[in-house]
Amino acid sequence: CKPLIDLNLSNCNNISNQSIEAIVSNNLNLQILLLCNCDSIRSTAIRLLCQCKQLVRLDLTGCKYLTDMMMIPMCENGVLDTLKYLILNDVTLLSDSTVGWIANKDSKLFLMSLKGTSTTTYGLQAYQDHFPYSNLILSDSFIGYQPKHRIVDHIVIESYSKYIQLIISIQCIYRRYT
């Protein structure tokens, strides 16, 4: 059987920790996981999801029992290294604490959607600088961080710039010793 890369389990209220464990253990290369309105998603499920080290998109919209404390394992287990899109709309128990933990992990998130959470405008503004690839948007239809225009091009240029700086450093060291 070919492992899954994209899985949509939205509106499946009978997802158990055993189900998540089976999905994760057999699909470690999972890149997109949608668990919208799955009320049974709690701390154990989040810990299990942290085994998916190639996760690019995670949608937990409407998982109403998720709290800030339940999100800590996601911030500590390397999931944020690959995660680009995190959607947490209508998770009312999440606050600025979750945003702060994610921001302090040097994540490479392009998009983090937080409409319907308990985050504050001041909290989101305070962490804005920690999301270099995103713009803070506070509107009626979207609250959170959206990708900057042509972000992939910016990332390529930034990496090229770092290589040039390294080459210049090597040249300086070489010239000093010759």
Coordinates of C-alpha atoms in Angstrom, one line a residue:
C1 CA 0.0 0.0 0.0
K2 CA 1.4 3.4 -0.9
P3 CA 1.7 5.8 2.0
L4 CA -0.5 8.8 2.2
I5 CA 0.8 12.3 1.6
D6 CA -2.5 14.2 1.8
L7 CA -5.3 13.3 4.1
N8 CA -8.6 15.1 4.8
L9 CA -10.5 13.9 7.9
S10 CA -12.6 17.0 8.4
N11 CA -15.8 16.7 10.2
C12 CA -15.0 13.1 11.4
N13 CA -16.0 13.4 15.1
N14 CA -15.1 9.8 15.9
I15 CA -11.4 10.1 15.3
S16 CA -9.7 8.5 18.3
N17 CA -6.1 8.6 19.5
Q18 CA -5.7 5.1 18.2
S19 CA -6.9 6.2 14.7
I20 CA -4.4 9.1 14.7
E21 CA -1.6 6.7 15.9
A22 CA -2.4 4.2 13.1
I23 CA -2.4 7.0 10.5
V24 CA 0.8 8.6 11.7
S25 CA 2.7 5.3 12.2
N26 CA 1.9 4.2 8.7
N27 CA 2.3 7.6 7.0
L28 CA 5.3 9.4 8.4
N29 CA 5.7 11.3 5.1
L30 CA 2.3 12.9 5.5
Q31 CA 2.5 16.5 4.2
I32 CA -1.1 17.8 4.3
L33 CA -3.5 16.9 7.1
L34 CA -6.9 18.5 7.5
L35 CA -8.7 17.8 10.8
C36 CA -11.4 20.5 10.7
N37 CA -14.1 20.2 13.3
C38 CA -12.8 17.0 14.8
D39 CA -13.8 17.5 18.4
S40 CA -11.9 14.5 19.6
I41 CA -8.5 16.1 18.8
R42 CA -6.7 16.8 22.1
S43 CA -3.2 16.7 23.6
T44 CA -2.5 13.0 22.8
A45 CA -3.5 13.4 19.2
I46 CA -1.2 16.5 18.9
R47 CA 1.7 14.6 20.4
L48 CA 1.1 11.8 17.9
L49 CA 1.0 14.3 15.0
C50 CA 4.4 15.6 16.0
Q51 CA 5.9 12.4 14.5
C52 CA 5.0 13.7 11.0
K53 CA 8.3 15.6 10.4
Q54 CA 7.4 16.5 6.8
L55 CA 4.0 18.1 7.6
V56 CA 3.6 21.2 5.4
R57 CA 0.0 22.1 6.1
L58 CA -2.1 21.4 9.2
D59 CA -5.7 22.6 9.5
L60 CA -7.2 22.3 13.0
T61 CA -10.1 24.7 12.3
G62 CA -13.0 24.2 14.8
C63 CA -11.2 21.7 17.1
K64 CA -12.9 23.4 20.0
Y65 CA -11.2 21.5 22.8
L66 CA -7.6 22.4 21.9
T67 CA -5.9 24.6 24.4
D68 CA -2.6 26.5 24.5
M69 CA -1.0 23.8 26.7
M70 CA -2.0 21.1 24.2
M71 CA 0.0 22.9 21.5
I72 CA 3.3 22.9 23.3
P73 CA 4.5 19.5 21.9
M74 CA 4.1 20.9 18.4
C75 CA 6.4 23.7 19.3
E76 CA 9.0 21.4 20.9
N77 CA 9.2 18.4 18.5
G78 CA 10.4 19.8 15.2
V79 CA 7.1 20.0 13.4
L80 CA 7.5 23.7 12.9
D81 CA 10.7 23.1 10.9
T82 CA 8.7 22.1 7.8
L83 CA 5.2 23.5 8.5
K84 CA 4.3 26.3 6.2
Y85 CA 0.5 26.6 6.7
L86 CA -1.1 26.4 10.1
I87 CA -4.8 27.0 10.3
L88 CA -6.4 27.4 13.7
N89 CA -9.6 29.2 13.0
D90 CA -12.4 28.9 15.5
V91 CA -10.2 27.2 18.2
T92 CA -11.5 29.5 20.8
L93 CA -9.3 28.3 23.7
L94 CA -6.1 29.3 21.9
S95 CA -4.5 32.6 22.9
D96 CA -1.4 34.7 22.4
S97 CA 0.6 32.1 24.3
T98 CA 0.4 29.7 21.4
V99 CA 1.4 32.4 18.9
G100 CA 4.3 33.3 21.2
W101 CA 5.6 29.7 21.5
I102 CA 5.4 29.3 17.7
A103 CA 7.1 32.6 17.1
N104 CA 10.0 31.8 19.4
K105 CA 10.8 28.6 17.6
D106 CA 12.1 30.4 14.4
S107 CA 9.4 28.8 12.4
K108 CA 9.2 29.1 8.7
L109 CA 5.5 29.5 8.6
F110 CA 4.0 31.4 5.6
L111 CA 0.5 31.4 6.8
M112 CA -1.1 31.1 10.3
S113 CA -4.8 31.8 10.4
L114 CA -6.3 32.6 13.8
K115 CA -9.8 34.0 13.2
G116 CA -12.1 33.0 16.0
T117 CA -9.3 32.3 18.6
S118 CA -8.7 34.3 21.8
T119 CA -5.6 36.0 20.4
T120 CA -5.4 39.8 20.7
T121 CA -4.4 42.4 18.3
Y122 CA -1.6 43.5 20.6
G123 CA -0.3 40.0 20.9
L124 CA -0.2 39.4 17.2
Q125 CA 1.5 42.8 16.6
A126 CA 4.1 42.0 19.2
Y127 CA 5.1 38.8 17.4
Q128 CA 4.9 40.1 13.9
D129 CA 8.7 40.4 13.5
H130 CA 9.1 36.7 14.3
F131 CA 7.3 35.8 11.0
P132 CA 9.6 37.2 8.4
Y133 CA 7.8 35.5 5.5
S134 CA 4.4 36.9 6.4
N135 CA 2.4 40.0 6.8
L136 CA 0.0 40.5 9.7
I137 CA -3.5 40.9 8.5
L138 CA -6.3 42.0 10.8
S139 CA -9.6 42.2 8.9
D140 CA -13.2 41.0 9.2
S141 CA -12.4 38.0 7.0
F142 CA -8.9 37.0 8.1
I143 CA -6.9 37.4 11.3
G144 CA -3.3 36.1 11.3
Y145 CA -0.2 36.1 9.2
Q146 CA -0.4 35.7 5.4
P147 CA 2.5 35.0 3.0
K148 CA 4.2 38.0 1.6
H149 CA 4.0 38.6 -2.2
R150 CA 6.4 36.3 -4.1
I151 CA 7.8 34.9 -0.9
V152 CA 9.5 32.0 -2.6
D153 CA 11.5 34.5 -4.7
H154 CA 12.5 36.3 -1.5
I155 CA 13.7 33.1 0.1
V156 CA 15.8 32.2 -2.9
I157 CA 17.4 35.7 -3.0
E158 CA 18.0 35.6 0.8
S159 CA 19.8 32.2 0.5
Y160 CA 21.8 33.5 -2.4
S161 CA 22.8 36.5 -0.4
K162 CA 24.0 34.3 2.5
Y163 CA 26.2 32.3 0.1
I164 CA 27.7 35.4 -1.3
Q165 CA 28.5 36.6 2.3
L166 CA 30.2 33.3 3.0
I167 CA 32.3 33.5 -0.2
I168 CA 33.4 37.0 0.7
S169 CA 34.4 35.8 4.2
I170 CA 36.4 32.9 2.8
Q171 CA 38.1 35.3 0.4
C172 CA 39.0 37.7 3.2
I173 CA 40.5 34.8 5.3
Y174 CA 42.5 33.6 2.2
R175 CA 43.8 37.1 1.5
R176 CA 44.9 37.6 5.1
Y177 CA 47.1 34.5 5.0
T178 CA 48.6 35.0 1.6

